[in-house]
Short mmCIF file of C-alpha atoms and ligand atoms in Angstrom, two decimals:
data_model
loop_
_atom_site.label_atom_id
_atom_site.label_comp_id
_atom_site.label_asym_id
_atom_site.label_seq_id
_atom_site.Cartn_x
_atom_site.Cartn_y
_atom_site.Cartn_z
CA UNK A 1 33.16 40.89 -33.91
CA UNK A 2 29.46 41.81 -33.99
CA UNK A 3 28.34 37.96 -33.76
CA UNK A 4 30.60 37.51 -30.60
CA UNK A 5 28.81 40.81 -29.14
CA UNK A 6 25.32 39.22 -30.01
CA UNK A 7 26.38 35.96 -28.40
CA UNK A 8 27.59 37.73 -25.32
CA UNK A 9 24.44 39.57 -24.89
CA UNK A 10 22.37 36.63 -25.54
CA UNK A 11 24.36 34.83 -22.77
CA UNK A 12 23.86 37.87 -20.34
CA UNK A 13 20.17 37.90 -21.02
CA UNK A 14 19.99 33.95 -20.45
CA UNK A 15 22.08 34.38 -17.28
CA UNK A 16 19.77 37.10 -15.92
CA UNK A 17 16.63 35.06 -16.58
CA UNK A 18 18.05 31.82 -14.86
CA UNK A 19 19.09 33.92 -11.86
CA UNK A 20 15.56 35.75 -11.89
CA UNK A 21 13.95 32.16 -12.21
CA UNK A 22 15.69 30.78 -9.20
CA UNK A 23 15.13 34.04 -7.18
CA UNK A 24 11.64 34.04 -7.96
CA UNK A 25 11.15 30.17 -7.20
CA UNK A 26 12.83 30.84 -3.91
CA UNK A 27 10.38 33.53 -2.99
CA UNK A 28 7.29 31.49 -3.89
CA UNK A 29 7.37 29.62 -0.74
CA UNK A 30 7.31 32.79 1.22
CA UNK A 31 3.36 32.71 2.18
CA UNK A 32 3.47 28.89 2.32
CA UNK A 33 6.12 28.84 5.06
CA UNK A 34 4.10 31.22 7.05
CA UNK A 35 0.94 29.13 6.78
CA UNK A 36 -0.89 32.00 4.85
CA UNK A 37 -3.21 31.10 2.06
CA UNK A 38 -2.07 32.41 -1.15
CA UNK A 39 -2.75 32.81 -4.90
CA UNK A 40 -0.69 30.30 -6.84
CA UNK A 41 1.85 32.31 -8.57
CA UNK A 42 2.93 31.99 -12.33
CA UNK A 43 6.45 32.01 -13.26
CA UNK A 44 7.97 35.55 -13.83
CA UNK A 45 4.49 37.23 -13.26
CA UNK A 46 3.55 35.81 -9.88
CA UNK A 47 -0.06 36.95 -9.62
CA UNK A 48 0.30 39.72 -12.26
CA UNK A 49 -0.47 37.60 -15.19
CA UNK A 50 -3.54 39.66 -15.80
CA UNK A 51 -1.70 42.88 -16.72
CA UNK A 52 -3.06 44.70 -19.62
CA UNK A 53 -5.61 42.02 -20.40
CA UNK A 54 -7.96 42.69 -17.49
CA UNK A 55 -8.36 45.65 -15.55
CA UNK A 56 -7.07 45.94 -12.03
CA UNK A 57 -10.62 46.65 -10.79
CA UNK A 58 -11.74 43.36 -12.31
CA UNK A 59 -8.90 41.57 -10.93
CA UNK A 60 -9.74 42.84 -7.24
CA UNK A 61 -13.37 41.94 -7.84
CA UNK A 62 -12.41 38.31 -8.88
CA UNK A 63 -10.14 38.06 -5.85
CA UNK A 64 -13.12 39.05 -3.59
CA UNK A 65 -15.11 36.18 -5.02
CA UNK A 66 -12.22 33.61 -5.01
CA UNK A 67 -10.88 34.33 -1.24
CA UNK A 68 -13.57 34.47 1.46
CA UNK A 69 -10.98 34.77 4.09
CA UNK A 70 -9.55 37.68 6.08
CA UNK A 71 -6.33 37.91 4.20
CA UNK A 72 -4.23 35.95 1.85
CA UNK A 73 -0.76 36.31 -0.04
CA UNK A 74 -0.25 37.30 -3.69
CA UNK A 75 3.14 37.78 -5.58
CA UNK A 76 3.88 40.94 -7.50
CA UNK A 77 6.05 39.11 -9.90
CA UNK A 78 8.70 37.87 -7.36
CA UNK A 79 7.67 40.10 -4.36
CA UNK A 80 5.27 38.66 -1.86
CA UNK A 81 2.41 41.03 -0.92
CA UNK A 82 -0.60 40.60 1.54
CA UNK A 83 -4.26 41.30 0.63
CA UNK A 84 -6.77 42.24 3.13
CA UNK A 85 -10.48 41.38 2.85
CA UNK A 86 -11.79 41.85 6.44
CA UNK A 87 -12.96 45.32 7.59
CA UNK A 88 -11.24 44.77 10.98
CA UNK A 89 -7.85 44.18 9.70
CA UNK A 90 -8.22 46.86 7.12
CA UNK A 91 -8.88 49.30 9.98
CA UNK A 92 -5.97 48.16 11.72
CA UNK A 93 -3.67 48.85 8.69
CA UNK A 94 -5.14 52.08 7.47
CA UNK A 95 -5.92 53.60 10.74
CA UNK A 96 -5.07 52.07 14.14
CA UNK A 97 -1.58 50.74 13.14
CA UNK A 98 -0.91 53.19 10.39
CA UNK A 99 2.31 54.05 12.16
CA UNK A 100 3.56 50.82 10.69
CA UNK A 101 2.14 51.44 7.18
CA UNK A 102 2.89 55.20 6.50
CA UNK A 103 3.55 55.29 2.80
CA UNK A 104 2.00 53.80 -0.25
CA UNK A 105 4.04 51.02 -2.17
CA UNK A 106 3.42 52.86 -5.57
CA UNK A 107 6.77 54.76 -6.48
CA UNK A 108 8.56 56.23 -9.47
CA UNK A 109 11.95 57.74 -9.84
CA UNK A 110 12.20 61.42 -8.49
CA UNK A 111 14.82 62.19 -11.08
CA UNK A 112 13.09 60.97 -14.19
CA UNK A 113 9.55 61.55 -12.83
CA UNK A 114 9.65 64.42 -10.34
CA UNK A 115 5.91 65.12 -10.80
CA UNK A 116 4.97 61.60 -10.50
CA UNK A 117 7.31 60.99 -7.31
CA UNK A 118 6.63 64.08 -5.33
CA UNK A 119 2.84 64.60 -5.33
CA UNK A 120 0.81 64.19 -2.31
CA UNK A 121 -0.32 60.67 -3.35
CA UNK A 122 3.17 59.16 -3.99
CA UNK A 123 5.51 61.19 -1.79
CA UNK A 124 7.03 59.28 1.01
CA UNK A 125 7.49 60.09 4.71
CA UNK A 126 8.57 62.31 6.30
CA UNK A 127 8.15 64.70 3.49
CA UNK A 128 4.54 63.64 3.01
CA UNK A 129 3.66 64.67 6.52
CA UNK A 130 4.78 68.17 6.15
CA UNK A 131 3.25 68.29 2.46
CA UNK A 132 -0.18 67.02 3.94
CA UNK A 133 -0.11 69.53 6.73
CA UNK A 134 0.50 72.44 4.39
CA UNK A 135 -1.76 71.44 1.68
CA UNK A 136 -4.88 70.76 3.95
CA UNK A 137 -5.99 74.52 4.41
CA UNK A 138 -6.76 74.60 0.79
CA UNK A 139 -9.70 72.12 1.29
CA UNK A 140 -11.65 74.24 3.73
CA UNK A 141 -15.62 74.70 3.60
CA UNK A 142 -15.12 78.34 2.77
CA UNK A 143 -13.08 77.69 -0.12
CA UNK A 144 -15.27 74.78 -1.19
CA UNK A 145 -18.26 77.00 -0.94
CA UNK A 146 -16.65 79.46 -3.45
CA UNK A 147 -15.63 76.66 -5.83
CA UNK A 148 -19.02 75.25 -5.80
CA UNK A 149 -20.33 78.30 -7.59
CA UNK A 150 -17.76 77.54 -10.47
CA UNK A 151 -18.85 73.94 -10.35
CA UNK A 152 -22.41 75.16 -10.93
CA UNK A 153 -21.51 77.43 -13.75
CA UNK A 154 -19.67 74.58 -15.42
CA UNK A 155 -22.75 72.11 -14.73
CA UNK A 156 -24.76 74.45 -16.72
CA UNK A 157 -22.49 74.21 -19.50
CA UNK A 158 -22.62 70.44 -19.31
CA UNK A 159 -26.45 70.75 -19.56
CA UNK A 160 -26.12 73.03 -22.61
CA UNK A 161 -23.53 70.59 -24.21
CA UNK A 162 -25.99 67.68 -23.62
CA UNK A 163 -28.83 69.68 -25.35
CA UNK A 164 -26.51 70.58 -28.40
CA UNK A 165 -24.51 67.50 -28.82
CA UNK A 166 -26.72 64.67 -27.83
CA UNK A 167 -30.55 65.91 -27.81
CA UNK A 168 -30.66 68.23 -30.79
CA UNK A 169 -28.15 66.26 -32.77
CA UNK A 170 -29.00 63.01 -31.54
CA UNK A 171 -25.35 61.92 -31.29
CA UNK A 172 -24.40 59.21 -28.84
CA UNK A 173 -22.67 60.60 -25.66
CA UNK A 174 -19.21 59.65 -24.22
CA UNK A 175 -19.93 60.28 -20.59
CA UNK A 176 -16.26 59.90 -19.43
CA UNK A 177 -15.31 62.57 -21.85
CA UNK A 178 -18.03 64.87 -21.30
CA UNK A 179 -17.43 64.71 -17.32
CA UNK A 180 -13.75 65.08 -18.01
CA UNK A 181 -14.31 68.32 -19.60
CA UNK A 182 -16.45 69.35 -16.77
CA UNK A 183 -13.94 68.49 -14.06
CA UNK A 184 -11.16 69.93 -16.22
CA UNK A 185 -12.89 73.30 -16.40
CA UNK A 186 -13.37 73.32 -12.64
CA UNK A 187 -9.73 72.32 -11.71
CA UNK A 188 -8.40 74.85 -13.90
CA UNK A 189 -10.05 77.54 -11.51
CA UNK A 190 -9.15 75.38 -8.34
CA UNK A 191 -5.50 74.98 -9.25
CA UNK A 192 -4.52 77.88 -11.58
CA UNK A 193 -7.29 80.38 -11.00
CA UNK A 194 -8.32 80.34 -14.54
CA UNK A 195 -11.97 80.48 -15.51
CA UNK A 196 -12.04 78.52 -18.99
CA UNK A 197 -14.47 76.46 -20.79
CA UNK A 198 -13.42 73.42 -22.65
CA UNK A 199 -17.32 72.54 -22.69
CA UNK A 200 -17.87 75.58 -24.85
CA UNK A 201 -15.03 75.87 -27.04
CA UNK A 202 -12.44 73.38 -26.50
CA UNK A 203 -9.51 75.76 -26.16
CA UNK A 204 -8.71 75.23 -22.61
CA UNK A 205 -5.03 74.89 -21.72
CA UNK A 206 -5.91 72.54 -19.04
CA UNK A 207 -8.00 70.13 -21.20
CA UNK A 208 -5.02 70.09 -23.30
CA UNK A 209 -3.07 68.82 -20.61
CA UNK A 210 -5.52 66.35 -19.13
CA UNK A 211 -6.09 64.96 -22.51
CA UNK A 212 -2.59 63.53 -22.43
CA UNK A 213 -2.70 62.64 -18.64
CA UNK A 214 -5.94 60.62 -19.07
CA UNK A 215 -5.19 58.97 -22.49
CA UNK A 216 -5.27 55.28 -21.66
CA UNK A 217 -3.22 53.78 -24.55
CA UNK A 218 -1.37 50.25 -23.97
CA UNK A 219 1.85 52.07 -23.21
CA UNK A 220 0.53 54.51 -20.73
CA UNK A 221 -1.49 51.80 -18.99
CA UNK A 222 1.52 49.61 -18.67
CA UNK A 223 3.60 52.59 -17.33
CA UNK A 224 0.96 53.23 -14.71
CA UNK A 225 0.45 49.62 -13.83
CA UNK A 226 4.08 48.93 -13.44
CA UNK A 227 4.37 52.09 -10.97
CA UNK A 228 1.58 50.53 -9.09
CA UNK A 229 2.48 46.94 -8.84
CA UNK A 230 6.24 46.72 -9.72
CA UNK A 231 7.62 50.03 -8.85
CA UNK A 232 11.30 48.60 -8.70
CA UNK A 233 10.89 47.76 -12.38
CA UNK A 234 9.31 51.12 -13.03
CA UNK A 235 12.25 52.98 -11.56
CA UNK A 236 14.77 50.90 -13.42
CA UNK A 237 13.05 51.37 -16.63
CA UNK A 238 12.42 55.06 -15.88
CA UNK A 239 8.62 54.92 -16.19
CA UNK A 240 6.68 57.98 -15.61
CA UNK A 241 3.32 58.51 -13.66
CA UNK A 242 2.50 61.70 -15.78
CA UNK A 243 3.69 61.31 -19.43
CA UNK A 244 6.37 63.53 -20.92
CA UNK A 245 3.91 65.63 -22.72
CA UNK A 246 1.63 65.96 -19.72
CA UNK A 247 4.64 66.99 -17.56
CA UNK A 248 5.92 69.56 -19.93
CA UNK A 249 2.50 71.14 -20.46
CA UNK A 250 1.93 71.39 -16.84
CA UNK A 251 5.26 72.85 -16.18
CA UNK A 252 4.88 75.30 -18.85
CA UNK A 253 1.30 76.36 -17.58
CA UNK A 254 2.50 76.53 -14.12
CA UNK A 255 5.47 78.91 -15.07
CA UNK A 256 3.29 80.96 -17.25
CA UNK A 257 0.74 81.56 -14.41
CA UNK A 258 3.55 82.23 -11.71
CA UNK A 259 5.27 84.63 -14.33
CA UNK A 260 1.99 86.48 -15.12
CA UNK A 261 1.33 86.87 -11.33
CA UNK A 262 4.78 88.26 -10.80
CA UNK A 263 4.26 90.87 -13.76
CA UNK A 264 0.83 91.92 -12.66
CA UNK A 265 1.41 91.71 -8.82
CA UNK A 266 -1.75 89.83 -8.59
CA UNK A 267 -1.94 86.95 -5.99
CA UNK A 268 -4.95 84.91 -7.24
CA UNK A 269 -5.80 84.33 -3.54
CA UNK A 270 -7.95 81.47 -3.77
CA UNK A 271 -6.22 78.93 -5.91
CA UNK A 272 -3.70 76.19 -5.25
CA UNK A 273 -0.74 77.87 -7.13
CA UNK A 274 -0.97 80.92 -4.99
CA UNK A 275 -1.03 78.84 -1.87
CA UNK A 276 2.01 76.92 -2.97
CA UNK A 277 3.73 80.18 -3.87
CA UNK A 278 3.24 81.54 -0.22
CA UNK A 279 4.49 78.09 1.28
CA UNK A 280 7.53 78.44 -0.76
CA UNK A 281 8.19 82.18 0.03
CA UNK A 282 7.70 81.28 3.83
CA UNK A 283 10.05 78.31 3.75
CA UNK A 284 7.12 75.94 4.54
CA UNK A 285 8.03 73.39 2.02
CA UNK A 286 10.36 70.41 2.96
CA UNK A 287 12.78 71.96 0.41
CA UNK A 288 15.02 75.12 0.26
CA UNK A 289 13.05 77.79 -1.15
CA UNK A 290 13.54 78.50 -4.72
CA UNK A 291 15.41 75.33 -5.37
CA UNK A 292 14.71 72.99 -8.21
CA UNK A 293 13.04 70.59 -5.56
CA UNK A 294 11.04 73.22 -4.22
CA UNK A 295 9.67 74.12 -7.82
CA UNK A 296 9.10 70.28 -8.44
CA UNK A 297 7.16 69.76 -5.26
CA UNK A 298 5.01 72.80 -6.23
CA UNK A 299 4.29 71.55 -9.72
CA UNK A 300 3.79 67.94 -8.51
CA UNK A 301 0.95 68.93 -6.15
CA UNK A 302 -0.78 70.79 -9.21
CA UNK A 303 -0.33 67.93 -11.49
CA UNK A 304 -1.84 65.25 -9.11
CA UNK A 305 -4.71 67.86 -8.23
CA UNK A 306 -5.52 67.85 -11.85
CA UNK A 307 -5.40 64.00 -12.17
CA UNK A 308 -7.11 63.40 -8.79
CA UNK A 309 -9.95 65.78 -9.29
CA UNK A 310 -10.65 64.49 -12.73
CA UNK A 311 -10.13 60.77 -13.21
CA UNK A 312 -12.11 59.55 -10.16
CA UNK A 313 -14.88 62.03 -10.07
CA UNK A 314 -15.67 61.70 -13.94
CA UNK A 315 -15.94 57.79 -13.65
CA UNK A 316 -18.32 58.22 -10.77
CA UNK A 317 -20.51 60.63 -12.47
CA UNK A 318 -20.69 58.21 -15.42
CA UNK A 319 -21.80 55.31 -13.14
CA UNK A 320 -24.30 57.47 -11.29
CA UNK A 321 -25.99 58.08 -14.75
CA UNK A 322 -25.62 54.60 -15.61
CA UNK A 323 -27.24 53.32 -12.56
CA UNK A 324 -30.17 55.89 -12.50
CA UNK A 325 -30.74 54.96 -16.31
CA UNK A 326 -31.43 51.40 -15.09
CA UNK A 327 -33.40 52.26 -11.91
CA UNK A 328 -36.29 54.36 -12.83
CA UNK A 329 -37.97 54.49 -9.64
CA UNK A 330 -34.90 55.69 -7.74
CA UNK A 331 -34.34 58.21 -10.58
CA UNK A 332 -37.92 59.63 -10.09
CA UNK A 333 -37.28 59.80 -6.34
CA UNK A 334 -34.17 61.74 -6.97
CA UNK A 335 -35.86 64.16 -9.48
CA UNK A 336 -38.73 64.92 -6.83
CA UNK A 337 -36.09 65.70 -4.16
CA UNK A 338 -33.96 67.89 -6.36
CA UNK A 339 -37.26 69.90 -7.66
CA UNK A 340 -38.50 70.12 -4.20
CA UNK A 341 -35.19 71.72 -3.07
CA UNK A 342 -35.00 73.99 -5.85
CA UNK A 343 -38.68 75.12 -5.17
CA UNK A 344 -37.82 75.62 -1.52
CA UNK A 345 -34.62 77.55 -2.15
CA UNK A 346 -36.32 79.88 -4.90
CA UNK A 347 -33.24 79.54 -7.02
CA UNK A 348 -32.42 78.28 -10.59
CA UNK A 349 -29.52 76.09 -9.30
CA UNK A 350 -28.81 74.52 -5.68
CA UNK A 351 -25.83 76.19 -4.07
CA UNK A 352 -23.43 74.64 -1.75
CA UNK A 353 -25.67 74.64 1.33
CA UNK A 354 -28.76 73.29 -0.70
CA UNK A 355 -26.46 70.53 -2.23
CA UNK A 356 -25.54 69.31 1.27
CA UNK A 357 -29.12 68.98 2.35
CA UNK A 358 -30.31 66.83 -0.82
CA UNK A 359 -29.72 63.47 1.23
CA UNK A 360 -31.00 61.16 -1.54
CA UNK A 361 -28.67 62.58 -4.04
CA UNK A 362 -25.87 61.77 -1.58
CA UNK A 363 -27.31 58.37 -1.14
CA UNK A 364 -27.15 57.75 -4.93
CA UNK A 365 -23.62 58.80 -5.14
CA UNK A 366 -22.57 56.80 -2.11
CA UNK A 367 -24.35 53.56 -3.43
CA UNK A 368 -22.46 54.06 -6.75
CA UNK A 369 -19.25 54.59 -4.99
CA UNK A 370 -19.86 51.35 -3.03
CA UNK A 371 -20.62 49.28 -6.15
CA UNK A 372 -17.93 51.15 -8.46
CA UNK A 373 -15.27 52.35 -6.24
CA UNK A 374 -12.89 54.04 -8.62
CA UNK A 375 -10.02 53.07 -6.75
CA UNK A 376 -10.22 49.38 -6.18
CA UNK A 377 -7.48 48.94 -3.67
CA UNK A 378 -5.79 51.01 -1.07
CA UNK A 379 -2.11 50.43 -1.00
CA UNK A 380 0.47 50.64 1.89
CA UNK A 381 3.90 49.56 2.54
CA UNK A 382 4.89 47.96 5.87
CA UNK A 383 7.69 50.19 7.12
CA UNK A 384 7.93 48.57 10.76
CA UNK A 385 7.37 44.87 11.62
CA UNK A 386 3.72 44.59 12.68
CA UNK A 387 1.78 41.80 14.57
CA UNK A 388 -1.28 42.08 12.43
CA UNK A 389 -3.07 38.77 14.08
CA UNK A 390 -2.01 36.30 16.46
CA UNK A 391 -0.77 34.08 13.61
CA UNK A 392 0.63 36.70 11.33
CA UNK A 393 3.51 39.09 11.57
CA UNK A 394 3.84 41.40 8.58
CA UNK A 395 7.63 42.07 7.83
CA UNK A 396 8.85 45.48 7.14
CA UNK A 397 9.01 45.85 3.28
CA UNK A 398 5.91 44.01 2.48
CA UNK A 399 3.27 45.74 0.36
CA UNK A 400 -0.28 45.48 1.87
CA UNK A 401 -3.27 45.99 -0.28
CA UNK A 402 -6.79 46.58 1.25
CA UNK A 403 -9.22 45.30 -1.34
CA UNK A 404 -11.91 47.77 -1.25
CA UNK A 405 -14.02 45.92 -3.68
CA UNK A 406 -14.08 42.87 -1.62
CA UNK A 407 -15.31 44.94 1.49
CA UNK A 408 -17.88 46.72 -0.52
CA UNK A 409 -19.19 43.55 -2.13
CA UNK A 410 -19.27 41.56 1.16
CA UNK A 411 -22.84 40.32 1.63
CA UNK A 412 -22.54 40.42 5.49
CA UNK A 413 -22.12 44.23 5.31
CA UNK A 414 -24.32 44.79 2.18
CA UNK A 415 -27.04 42.19 1.70
CA UNK A 416 -27.30 41.31 -2.19
CA UNK A 417 -24.35 43.63 -2.98
CA UNK A 418 -24.87 43.12 -6.71
CA UNK A 419 -28.10 45.31 -6.44
CA UNK A 420 -27.74 49.17 -6.63
CA UNK A 421 -29.95 50.33 -3.57
CA UNK A 422 -29.34 54.01 -2.50
CA UNK A 423 -31.58 53.55 0.58
CA UNK A 424 -28.58 51.62 2.11
CA UNK A 425 -27.20 55.14 2.52
CA UNK A 426 -30.36 57.13 3.75
CA UNK A 427 -29.13 59.86 5.90
CA UNK A 428 -25.43 59.12 5.34
CA UNK A 429 -22.98 61.97 5.89
CA UNK A 430 -19.81 62.31 3.74
CA UNK A 431 -17.78 61.43 6.74
CA UNK A 432 -19.66 58.14 7.57
CA UNK A 433 -17.80 55.17 6.70
CA UNK A 434 -20.53 52.72 7.96
CA UNK A 435 -18.20 50.98 10.52
CA UNK A 436 -15.37 50.72 8.03
CA UNK A 437 -17.36 48.82 5.39
CA UNK A 438 -17.68 51.87 3.00
CA UNK A 439 -14.10 53.27 2.14
CA UNK A 440 -14.13 54.58 -1.37
CA UNK A 441 -11.88 57.60 -0.34
CA UNK A 442 -9.72 55.50 2.07
CA UNK A 443 -9.27 56.35 5.46
CA UNK A 444 -6.81 56.98 8.24
CA UNK A 445 -4.06 59.77 7.91
CA UNK A 446 -3.67 59.17 4.17
CA UNK A 447 -7.49 59.33 3.33
CA UNK A 448 -8.40 61.37 0.10
CA UNK A 449 -7.68 64.93 0.82
CA UNK A 450 -10.18 65.94 -2.13
CA UNK A 451 -13.10 63.86 -0.69
CA UNK A 452 -15.52 66.69 0.03
CA UNK A 453 -14.41 68.55 -3.10
CA UNK A 454 -15.06 65.27 -5.09
CA UNK A 455 -18.53 64.70 -3.52
CA UNK A 456 -19.55 68.45 -4.25
CA UNK A 457 -18.62 68.38 -7.99
CA UNK A 458 -20.47 65.22 -8.66
CA UNK A 459 -23.52 66.49 -6.51
CA UNK A 460 -23.46 69.79 -8.61
CA UNK A 461 -23.46 68.26 -11.90
CA UNK A 462 -25.95 65.46 -11.35
CA UNK A 463 -28.49 67.69 -9.72
CA UNK A 464 -28.67 70.00 -12.88
CA UNK A 465 -28.79 66.97 -15.27
CA UNK A 466 -31.50 65.25 -13.50
CA UNK A 467 -33.66 68.39 -13.15
CA UNK A 468 -33.47 68.71 -17.28
CA UNK A 469 -33.32 65.19 -18.50
CA UNK A 470 -34.96 61.68 -17.79
CA UNK A 471 -31.92 59.27 -18.15
CA UNK A 472 -32.54 55.95 -20.04
CA UNK A 473 -30.16 53.13 -20.92
CA UNK A 474 -28.27 52.96 -24.09
CA UNK A 475 -26.58 49.54 -23.94
CA UNK A 476 -25.92 46.63 -21.78
CA UNK A 477 -26.67 46.84 -17.97
CA UNK A 478 -22.80 46.01 -17.33
CA UNK A 479 -20.22 48.13 -18.64
CA UNK A 480 -16.82 46.69 -19.54
CA UNK A 481 -13.90 48.13 -17.63
CA UNK A 482 -10.82 49.38 -19.47
CA UNK A 483 -7.96 47.00 -19.17
CA UNK A 484 -5.17 49.62 -19.47
CA UNK A 485 -6.34 51.58 -16.44
CA UNK A 486 -5.45 50.87 -12.70
CA UNK A 487 -8.47 53.04 -11.59
CA UNK A 488 -11.98 52.01 -12.58
CA UNK A 489 -12.86 53.41 -16.03
CA UNK A 490 -15.83 52.31 -18.49
CA UNK A 491 -13.89 50.93 -21.51
CA UNK A 492 -15.86 52.77 -24.17
CA UNK A 493 -16.67 55.85 -22.06
CA UNK A 494 -20.18 55.00 -21.22
CA UNK A 495 -23.45 55.89 -22.82
CA UNK A 496 -27.06 56.81 -21.77
CA UNK A 497 -30.10 58.62 -23.41
CA UNK A 498 -31.08 61.96 -22.30
CA UNK A 499 -34.82 62.63 -22.63
CA UNK A 500 -35.70 66.33 -22.04
CA UNK A 501 -38.33 66.73 -19.12
CA UNK A 502 -41.23 69.02 -20.24
C1 HEM B 1 -14.87 60.47 -6.31
C2 HEM B 1 -13.93 61.20 -6.18
C3 HEM B 1 -12.66 60.59 -5.49
C4 HEM B 1 -12.45 59.38 -5.02
C5 HEM B 1 -13.19 58.08 -5.07
C6 HEM B 1 -11.06 59.57 -4.54
C7 HEM B 1 -10.44 58.28 -3.92
C8 HEM B 1 -9.28 58.35 -3.49
C9 HEM B 1 -8.63 57.18 -2.58
C10 HEM B 1 -9.17 55.85 -2.56
C11 HEM B 1 -7.38 57.51 -2.39
C12 HEM B 1 -6.41 56.86 -1.32
C13 HEM B 1 -6.72 56.78 0.12
C14 HEM B 1 -5.98 55.93 0.94
O1 HEM B 1 -4.95 55.39 0.68
O2 HEM B 1 -6.35 55.70 2.34
C15 HEM B 1 -7.30 59.05 -2.67
C16 HEM B 1 -6.20 59.91 -2.19
C17 HEM B 1 -6.03 61.07 -2.79
N1 HEM B 1 -6.92 61.75 -3.37
FE1 HEM B 1 -8.72 61.42 -3.94
N2 HEM B 1 -10.42 60.42 -4.63
C18 HEM B 1 -11.52 61.46 -5.33
C19 HEM B 1 -11.27 62.93 -5.49
C20 HEM B 1 -10.22 63.65 -5.28
C21 HEM B 1 -10.04 64.94 -5.59
C22 HEM B 1 -11.18 65.76 -6.22
C23 HEM B 1 -8.90 65.29 -5.31
C24 HEM B 1 -8.14 66.62 -5.47
C25 HEM B 1 -8.71 67.78 -5.52
C26 HEM B 1 -8.17 64.12 -4.80
C27 HEM B 1 -6.99 64.13 -4.33
C28 HEM B 1 -6.20 63.08 -3.69
C29 HEM B 1 -4.97 63.04 -3.05
C30 HEM B 1 -3.86 64.32 -3.23
C31 HEM B 1 -4.79 61.82 -2.42
C32 HEM B 1 -3.58 61.33 -1.76
C33 HEM B 1 -3.81 61.72 -0.25
C34 HEM B 1 -2.55 61.41 0.72
O3 HEM B 1 -1.92 60.51 0.51
O4 HEM B 1 -2.18 62.29 1.61
N3 HEM B 1 -9.06 62.99 -4.91
N4 HEM B 1 -8.44 59.41 -3.16
#
């Protein structure tokens, strides 16, 4: 009996593989039939054979070297997708004709992964439009100004920790970890109104959550990669954007904060949770107030704010220090600028308005974001047939990826793109996309909602570090990237040496 069942099972698996084989093969002619250049697919994987061996960032970098054309086709296993390398076509998809590309391709199942499916990054239209509209007021200049004070307090703790752990004790630094603590402490205040310091004593409840959210094991990397590149399979296998543990802890903390507020009658006016609770009470969420969906919607925004604030920003901070360590002239120029600004302001640390004025600091961050954009591609799903060029019509249901790395490394836009030169961004503002050649935060209706927050928290910490320490290299000029991460991440966390300035 058991032998028969095993036989039946094997026959079933074999039949599935044969059906999948013929189905994939029939799809592999998709781009050829349309006269579009394409990446030769490998059976079963299509263009995804890199999975878990090479980081998505490195793959988009390699594609930028291999395909010097405006666009080309790839296969996400069996599914044809379009990759864009030209700034004009990128602008068409992301901005001008965004009506035909409203949602991201990334998806996970609402029932199995509500926090992963209902956050602003993943949520689909028309719910997305309402959520974006309602969340936008939490990113006003007034609020950012207030949070910058917390960023500065936490930046001082970063400096203290560098002194204690890496200068006095002469231990190597893990930059990614150090900056994850910093961003974690700041997001705790921004989202939950909690002022904690994982940098001081490591007992922060948020750091507990984020340690799980940002732990890139093979399995977590695989889940994330599938959700980004094979969402249909991810849904079938019930994979999660946020791990079970991170989800449970986020829910627990969220409910504790809400219960505490109900008990004390305090509103915590300035944080995201209080904003979400008001939206819920005023029936401004795209769900019935008090329903399971409305609670999931609120918790999903909190969860993604944590991930969004930490992962990309801590990577950028690490790479800024890495580049400064390898560019001593530029580092001295930055030190002079920050010292001068402090002298002029007469303060110990630069506040929100001062930080907006230190232009060379902005240029160093922007040049780092050009060379090391944390999000290597912008993804969209074509929802309405679109005539992209005279020759190419994009069918509804086609994933479209804008290769940010290819645009940032195009020598026509940035001569000698492998060179780190902050002067390329002299006098650039936070909103300047340099004629659509600089898009680390995306653009159009779905551009990064935390762009100004992200820039400010990078400015605050780099300004304080550079004032105290000279940064020197500790290891090779090129960092390996983490193959398990979809976003850019130094494989071993990243190291530099801190030399106290007298
Ligand atoms: C260096 C820092 C950051 C970088 C490089 C970055 C990059 C990006 C990129 C490339 C996108 C996709 C944009 C598009 O598809 O057009 C995005 C979306 C998003 N980011 Fe960021 N981000 C950063 C910081 C933050 C912060 C601090 C937050 C939250 C406080 C945040 C929250 C979000 C959200 C919610 C979205 C989805 C927006 C939507 O679809 O409506 N990000 N980010």
